[in-house]
């Protein structure tokens, strides 16, 4: 009972701190806006790929859309889900560290440090949800191994649970999910040493494959029943070839995460070596999961993608350091010194946690006192919005609603303006390379050519264009249409 009380308390700590981080954020995260918009479309009865553009498999929008259908299409509801997901991520990290027999105070401190690294980018996102699925699966695998000391132990109920979790990742994002499932099914091959091991590996691998396919089959049935298989192939398979956006991993070496960017690949190499040469099965499991999630960093190696990709590798590094300390250094230090250091660290950790809880509680109280005053924009209620942005949205939306023509905002931020007036324009409200179907920019230009009496809004300051904007479409508009005015930060083209 004491153990459960402690774990509930730890989860509450994460819940309070993530709530303070997520609820008080201003409306400016485009990933959050786009994912909310796709979920809102599902809640409003629209179909992915057919009625709105989407480049990933639709698991997250469908899940969130069902929640929004019940509780209302407000971004606030999405933020509540983001709080739960991110709190669970940190709690599962804490639980994994505890399975390594790291003291609970140090496990909590490490989890909090990882949480602070994610602070700026916390929101609801398919990459975060896949990371949660991977962490839960990893925790179950490590706990089962430590209980049985047998990497080839076969338990059908456990394999069904693990396979379902892994298979769900494919429904959230096809590329990352497939890589995760391949590693999840095949990694035990690294531990095979004889024919008996091979037979058990094949038995486990076949079971995992079959169970992983169940969520995929359900997804395929959904696509077929809604007659959107062709559209799914166009956007989520062939459309990816137009995804030319990339940020080099080398950029990470110049930023604030440069040390981690160096240590993560080194840790993967070390864990592979130990897994093969030392036949260390815990390292084998950690290596497989590290590799399975590291693909998130490609092709966009920015801070948030790197942190999501590298979290399990960071956990692996912590385990390696713990083992190094236990085997090489612990015996050197006197017991009294170890006890003194541990007590000092416990006191320091307690002070830091109390300060963090105090600051988070203060921020939450301020949010609750003022949350009704944040904005009157529909679907963005209770979300902090700067007065400048709110005024821009209201003026642009008033202009759009007065026009007899169809108005398209040809910009990555279009959804911010369309959501409050409950409009959606396929391909234009998530106007990004690789997200507009197999024809890419050519398809958008053909669509514009087929429309009559339309009004297009593009940014006045071209330097402010999102880096994923299809520039050739902007250039086409400037060559074929005439500028007839301005509204806030946009030029009006007819």
XYZ file of C-alpha atoms in Angstrom:
494
model
C 0.000 0.000 0.000
C 2.901 2.337 0.836
C 4.389 1.670 -2.607
C 1.143 2.652 -4.358
C 0.824 5.818 -2.265
C 4.364 6.807 -3.264
C 3.666 6.172 -6.938
C 0.414 8.154 -6.819
C 2.337 11.027 -5.220
C 5.023 10.864 -7.919
C 2.389 10.869 -10.684
C 0.704 13.870 -9.032
C 4.040 15.729 -9.099
C 4.301 15.146 -12.853
C 0.622 16.034 -13.318
C 0.996 19.382 -11.532
C 4.199 20.358 -13.311
C 3.080 19.346 -16.826
C -0.255 21.115 -16.249
C 1.578 24.324 -15.355
C 3.760 23.978 -18.456
C 1.033 23.105 -20.988
C -2.012 25.099 -19.824
C -0.148 28.401 -19.538
C 1.397 28.276 -23.025
C 0.405 30.971 -25.492
C -1.234 29.969 -28.762
C 1.807 29.757 -31.053
C 2.707 26.085 -31.499
C 1.702 25.193 -35.061
C 2.076 21.442 -34.465
C -0.509 21.749 -31.708
C -2.819 23.772 -33.986
C -2.553 21.333 -36.909
C -3.183 18.246 -34.775
C -6.108 19.946 -33.036
C -7.527 20.879 -36.431
C -7.368 17.302 -37.747
C -9.047 16.007 -34.574
C -11.690 18.741 -34.817
C -12.382 17.694 -38.396
C -12.959 14.099 -37.279
C -15.301 15.326 -34.520
C -17.190 17.354 -37.150
C -17.733 14.275 -39.326
C -15.012 14.858 -41.942
C -12.918 11.985 -43.292
C -9.106 12.010 -43.316
C -7.425 12.240 -46.736
C -10.772 12.728 -48.490
C -11.997 15.841 -46.680
C -8.776 17.074 -45.073
C -5.099 16.528 -45.797
C -3.058 14.313 -43.518
C 0.331 12.698 -44.133
C 0.365 10.252 -41.189
C -1.903 7.326 -40.400
C -5.054 8.673 -38.708
C -4.926 6.973 -35.290
C -4.268 10.115 -33.259
C -6.870 12.345 -35.001
C -9.481 9.583 -34.676
C -8.735 9.051 -30.977
C -8.702 12.780 -30.198
C -11.693 13.402 -32.474
C -13.805 10.964 -30.456
C -12.831 12.754 -27.236
C -13.675 16.142 -28.765
C -17.005 14.768 -29.988
C -17.900 13.989 -26.364
C -16.487 17.047 -24.577
C -16.574 19.738 -27.286
C -14.218 20.941 -30.002
C -12.018 23.157 -27.851
C -8.213 23.100 -27.894
C -8.418 23.150 -24.085
C -9.613 19.511 -24.217
C -6.591 18.606 -26.355
C -4.333 20.237 -23.781
C -5.878 18.121 -21.022
C -5.060 15.024 -23.108
C -1.532 16.365 -23.655
C -1.107 16.750 -19.888
C -2.158 13.147 -19.297
C 0.106 11.774 -22.066
C 3.165 13.781 -21.014
C 2.634 12.990 -17.330
C 2.415 9.294 -18.168
C 5.623 9.535 -20.226
C 7.549 10.944 -17.269
C 5.959 8.499 -14.827
C 6.879 5.487 -16.990
C 10.457 6.812 -17.282
C 10.517 6.969 -13.470
C 9.210 3.376 -13.277
C 11.829 2.120 -15.747
C 14.616 3.747 -13.737
C 13.225 2.098 -10.599
C 13.464 -1.331 -12.283
C 17.195 -0.623 -12.649
C 17.290 -0.446 -8.831
C 18.104 3.246 -8.917
C 16.901 4.874 -5.695
C 13.488 6.512 -6.025
C 14.821 10.009 -5.243
C 17.387 9.800 -8.029
C 14.854 8.205 -10.411
C 12.518 11.110 -9.746
C 15.268 13.699 -10.249
C 16.346 12.178 -13.574
C 12.721 12.045 -14.753
C 12.245 15.708 -13.822
C 15.427 16.705 -15.684
C 14.131 14.905 -18.799
C 10.782 16.648 -18.342
C 12.486 20.049 -18.203
C 14.266 19.272 -21.479
C 10.846 18.743 -23.076
C 9.255 21.778 -21.433
C 9.205 24.076 -24.489
C 7.778 21.466 -26.870
C 5.205 19.661 -24.711
C 1.897 19.256 -26.534
C -0.243 16.495 -27.951
C 1.594 14.946 -30.865
C 1.800 11.523 -32.533
C 5.544 11.334 -31.790
C 4.882 11.822 -28.067
C 2.152 9.166 -28.129
C 4.423 6.676 -29.915
C 7.135 7.413 -27.354
C 4.637 6.633 -24.578
C 3.703 3.328 -26.250
C 7.396 2.451 -26.658
C 8.187 3.316 -23.018
C 5.285 1.251 -21.657
C 6.331 -1.690 -23.838
C 9.960 -1.294 -22.738
C 8.956 -1.184 -19.063
C 6.896 -4.391 -19.368
C 9.746 -6.162 -21.193
C 12.431 -5.184 -18.670
C 10.221 -5.982 -15.671
C 9.335 -9.406 -17.134
C 12.993 -10.191 -17.828
C 14.100 -9.226 -14.321
C 11.381 -11.445 -12.845
C 12.186 -14.506 -14.992
C 15.804 -13.868 -16.022
C 14.908 -15.346 -19.421
C 14.695 -13.212 -22.549
C 12.927 -16.060 -24.396
C 10.241 -16.589 -21.750
C 6.918 -17.008 -23.603
C 3.731 -15.643 -22.052
C 0.818 -15.358 -24.469
C -1.084 -12.719 -22.454
C 2.056 -10.579 -22.195
C 2.791 -10.941 -25.929
C -0.782 -9.940 -26.830
C -0.503 -6.826 -24.661
C 2.924 -5.880 -26.018
C 1.982 -6.611 -29.626
C -1.170 -4.506 -29.360
C 0.769 -1.539 -27.973
C 3.445 -1.848 -30.664
C 0.861 -2.287 -33.434
C -0.985 0.838 -32.319
C 2.160 2.860 -33.087
C 1.690 2.121 -36.815
C -1.804 3.622 -36.652
C -0.305 6.812 -35.177
C 2.531 7.335 -37.670
C 3.312 4.744 -40.323
C 7.062 5.327 -40.731
C 8.054 5.485 -37.070
C 5.550 2.784 -36.152
C 6.866 0.312 -38.731
C 10.466 0.835 -37.569
C 9.406 0.319 -33.958
C 7.488 -2.859 -34.794
C 10.392 -4.325 -36.804
C 12.767 -3.800 -33.871
C 10.161 -5.031 -31.377
C 9.601 -8.267 -33.310
C 13.188 -9.008 -34.302
C 15.518 -7.787 -31.568
C 15.642 -11.076 -29.614
C 17.583 -12.523 -32.541
C 20.626 -10.757 -31.037
C 20.356 -13.073 -28.020
C 20.059 -16.353 -29.982
C 22.938 -18.705 -29.175
C 21.594 -22.180 -30.113
C 18.744 -24.035 -31.860
C 16.507 -23.940 -28.786
C 16.909 -20.159 -28.569
C 16.093 -19.898 -32.288
C 12.885 -21.935 -31.896
C 11.723 -19.787 -28.996
C 12.662 -16.609 -30.866
C 10.582 -17.678 -33.885
C 7.618 -18.550 -31.666
C 7.721 -15.132 -29.988
C 8.382 -13.271 -33.257
C 5.442 -14.921 -35.069
C 3.100 -14.204 -32.150
C 4.223 -10.583 -31.993
C 3.841 -10.119 -35.746
C 0.302 -11.505 -35.775
C -0.792 -9.401 -32.800
C 0.869 -6.247 -34.200
C -1.163 -6.673 -37.363
C -4.506 -6.534 -35.524
C -4.556 -2.703 -35.068
C -3.305 -2.357 -38.663
C -6.114 -4.599 -39.948
C -8.668 -2.534 -38.008
C -7.205 0.612 -39.597
C -7.449 -0.941 -43.073
C -11.094 -1.882 -42.409
C -11.765 1.741 -41.388
C -10.201 3.009 -44.631
C -12.097 0.491 -46.783
C -15.469 1.026 -45.081
C -15.159 4.791 -45.600
C -13.943 4.309 -49.184
C -10.789 6.379 -48.606
C -8.090 3.817 -49.360
C -7.025 5.568 -52.587
C -6.842 8.926 -50.843
C -4.834 7.365 -47.997
C -2.325 5.951 -50.489
C -2.108 9.307 -52.265
C -1.349 11.350 -49.127
C 0.272 8.947 -46.651
C 2.337 6.853 -49.086
C 2.949 8.526 -52.461
C 2.691 12.017 -50.963
C 5.708 11.402 -48.740
C 8.009 11.570 -51.792
C 7.334 15.327 -51.867
C 8.478 15.669 -48.265
C 11.735 17.468 -49.000
C 11.939 19.198 -45.599
C 15.027 18.346 -43.622
C 17.253 19.647 -40.835
C 20.699 18.117 -40.605
C 21.764 16.276 -37.456
C 24.905 18.418 -37.583
C 22.783 21.416 -36.553
C 22.243 19.768 -33.170
C 25.991 19.858 -32.579
C 25.847 23.657 -32.679
C 22.917 24.067 -30.283
C 22.169 23.711 -26.574
C 21.738 19.939 -26.900
C 25.168 19.459 -28.493
C 26.540 17.263 -25.682
C 23.528 14.967 -25.821
C 23.735 14.900 -29.631
C 27.261 13.487 -29.275
C 26.494 11.090 -26.422
C 23.343 9.517 -27.923
C 25.006 7.797 -30.946
C 28.002 6.817 -28.777
C 25.615 5.193 -26.264
C 23.893 3.224 -29.043
C 27.252 1.912 -30.311
C 28.382 0.953 -26.790
C 25.099 -0.808 -26.022
C 25.322 -2.784 -29.287
C 28.860 -3.902 -28.408
C 27.879 -4.956 -24.870
C 24.751 -6.689 -26.139
C 26.712 -8.862 -28.583
C 29.988 -9.406 -26.729
C 28.753 -9.605 -23.146
C 25.368 -11.235 -23.906
C 23.728 -8.724 -21.531
C 20.011 -9.142 -22.195
C 18.863 -5.943 -20.481
C 21.270 -3.999 -22.697
C 19.935 -5.976 -25.692
C 16.406 -4.812 -24.886
C 17.506 -1.213 -24.313
C 19.574 -1.173 -27.524
C 16.649 -2.440 -29.605
C 14.258 0.157 -28.233
C 16.863 2.923 -28.608
C 17.322 2.084 -32.288
C 13.590 1.675 -32.889
C 12.814 5.220 -31.706
C 15.935 7.018 -32.975
C 14.377 7.150 -36.477
C 12.157 10.015 -35.262
C 15.177 12.308 -35.677
C 15.138 11.779 -39.476
C 14.691 13.880 -41.586
C 14.000 16.797 -39.209
C 16.758 16.854 -36.586
C 15.487 19.731 -34.481
C 15.496 19.766 -30.679
C 12.063 18.250 -30.105
C 12.480 15.425 -32.643
C 15.928 14.668 -31.228
C 14.683 14.542 -27.629
C 11.815 12.219 -28.538
C 14.177 10.052 -30.596
C 16.872 9.996 -27.928
C 14.905 9.565 -24.695
C 15.252 5.777 -24.520
C 18.942 6.088 -25.439
C 19.352 8.561 -22.561
C 17.723 5.976 -20.268
C 20.157 3.384 -21.666
C 23.078 5.688 -20.892
C 21.867 6.119 -17.320
C 21.700 2.327 -16.913
C 25.252 1.964 -18.278
C 26.526 4.603 -15.841
C 24.739 2.899 -12.966
C 26.323 -0.447 -13.881
C 29.747 1.199 -14.237
C 29.402 2.776 -10.802
C 28.217 -0.479 -9.197
C 31.004 -2.564 -10.743
C 33.974 -0.187 -10.739
C 33.633 2.680 -8.282
C 31.209 1.802 -5.501
C 33.703 -0.518 -3.805
C 36.389 2.157 -3.797
C 34.441 4.678 -1.708
C 33.974 4.219 2.002
C 30.458 3.334 3.082
C 30.181 6.387 5.329
C 31.066 8.701 2.428
C 28.473 7.028 0.196
C 25.799 7.429 2.873
C 26.718 11.107 3.393
C 26.581 11.832 -0.358
C 23.249 10.023 -0.740
C 21.689 11.896 2.202
C 22.965 15.225 0.888
C 21.553 14.470 -2.590
C 18.211 13.376 -1.120
C 17.909 16.669 0.778
C 18.862 18.670 -2.320
C 16.388 16.752 -4.483
C 13.599 17.312 -1.945
C 14.262 21.068 -1.918
C 14.282 21.209 -5.736
C 11.022 19.259 -5.952
C 9.324 21.499 -3.374
C 10.438 24.603 -5.290
C 9.207 23.116 -8.578
C 5.829 22.187 -7.090
C 5.521 25.644 -5.519
C 6.266 27.450 -8.800
C 3.930 25.149 -10.767
C 1.110 25.588 -8.253
C 1.515 29.377 -8.375
C 1.317 29.337 -12.193
C -1.765 27.102 -12.130
C -3.547 29.317 -9.593
C -2.881 32.371 -11.774
C -4.141 30.464 -14.814
C -7.341 29.404 -13.046
C -8.005 32.946 -11.785
C -7.604 34.463 -15.257
C -8.581 31.650 -17.643
C -11.996 33.106 -18.546
C -10.322 36.295 -19.753
C -7.812 34.726 -22.144
C -9.826 34.861 -25.376
C -13.368 34.806 -26.723
C -12.300 33.053 -29.925
C -14.415 29.983 -30.588
C -12.544 26.677 -30.205
C -9.676 28.519 -28.461
C -11.464 29.315 -25.191
C -9.308 29.146 -22.036
C -6.140 29.266 -24.184
C -3.758 32.188 -23.557
C -3.684 34.268 -26.751
C -1.729 37.507 -27.072
C -3.902 40.578 -27.625
C -2.049 41.333 -30.847
C -2.738 37.883 -32.317
C -6.349 37.879 -31.136
C -6.992 41.238 -32.830
C -5.362 39.965 -36.037
C -7.532 36.835 -36.039
C -10.733 38.800 -35.426
C -10.005 41.319 -38.207
C -8.985 38.665 -40.750
C -11.983 36.479 -39.865
C -14.393 39.409 -40.171
C -12.944 40.123 -43.613
C -13.295 36.470 -44.696
C -16.914 36.210 -43.530
C -17.895 39.368 -45.427
C -16.532 38.100 -48.747
C -18.801 36.516 -51.316
C -15.800 34.757 -52.845
C -14.141 31.727 -51.294
C -11.108 32.935 -49.341
C -7.987 30.803 -48.922
C -5.095 31.710 -46.646
C -2.112 30.214 -48.465
C 0.121 29.947 -45.427
C 1.151 27.418 -42.784
C -0.684 29.457 -40.101
C -4.013 29.405 -41.958
C -5.688 27.068 -39.451
C -5.255 29.605 -36.638
C -7.580 31.938 -38.544
C -10.001 29.323 -39.910
C -10.628 27.382 -36.704
C -12.507 30.210 -34.875
C -14.954 30.557 -37.796
C -15.368 26.781 -38.137
C -14.072 26.563 -41.686
C -11.711 24.091 -43.276
C -10.007 24.317 -46.657
C -8.339 21.066 -47.672
C -4.609 21.380 -48.444
C -4.565 25.114 -47.628
C -5.099 24.916 -43.866
C -2.036 22.684 -43.454
C -0.053 24.138 -46.334
C 3.225 22.247 -46.008
C 5.550 20.335 -48.305
C 4.790 16.631 -48.216
C 1.316 17.200 -46.747
C -0.548 18.077 -49.929
C -0.750 14.764 -51.788
C 1.257 12.956 -54.421
C 1.103 15.829 -56.926
C 2.579 18.268 -54.423
C 2.733 21.904 -55.529
C 1.583 20.944 -59.021
C -1.670 19.625 -57.573
C -2.270 22.874 -55.661
C -1.621 24.955 -58.771
C -4.030 22.779 -60.789
C -6.627 23.220 -58.044
C -6.221 27.013 -58.129
C -6.574 26.996 -61.921
C -9.881 25.126 -61.621
C -11.405 27.712 -59.253
C -13.113 30.939 -60.239
C -13.773 34.066 -58.203
C -11.461 33.239 -55.330
C -9.501 35.441 -52.969
C -6.056 34.418 -51.782
C -4.207 35.758 -48.759
C -0.418 35.411 -48.581
C 2.053 36.890 -46.117
C 3.355 40.378 -46.841
C 6.715 39.589 -45.294
C 8.072 36.638 -47.266
C 10.836 36.258 -44.688
C 8.156 35.119 -42.226
C 7.046 32.199 -44.380
C 7.234 28.832 -42.643
C 10.329 26.920 -43.760
C 8.088 24.077 -45.029
C 6.022 26.348 -47.301
C 5.748 25.289 -50.996
C 7.359 28.479 -52.346
C 6.557 27.658 -55.987
C 2.822 27.996 -55.219
C 3.408 31.458 -53.696
C 5.379 32.450 -56.802
C 2.591 31.151 -59.067
C 0.032 33.307 -57.218
C 2.235 36.382 -57.540
C 2.625 35.800 -61.290
C -1.000 34.914 -62.165
C -3.078 37.035 -59.762
C -3.227 40.727 -58.932
C -2.706 42.247 -55.519
C -5.826 44.234 -54.540
C -5.186 45.222 -50.932
C -3.956 44.228 -47.508
C -5.487 42.888 -44.319
C -3.302 42.755 -41.227
C -0.146 40.750 -42.080
C -1.556 39.458 -45.393
C -1.680 40.697 -48.975
C -4.979 40.197 -50.793
C -4.723 38.618 -54.264
C -7.609 38.205 -56.769
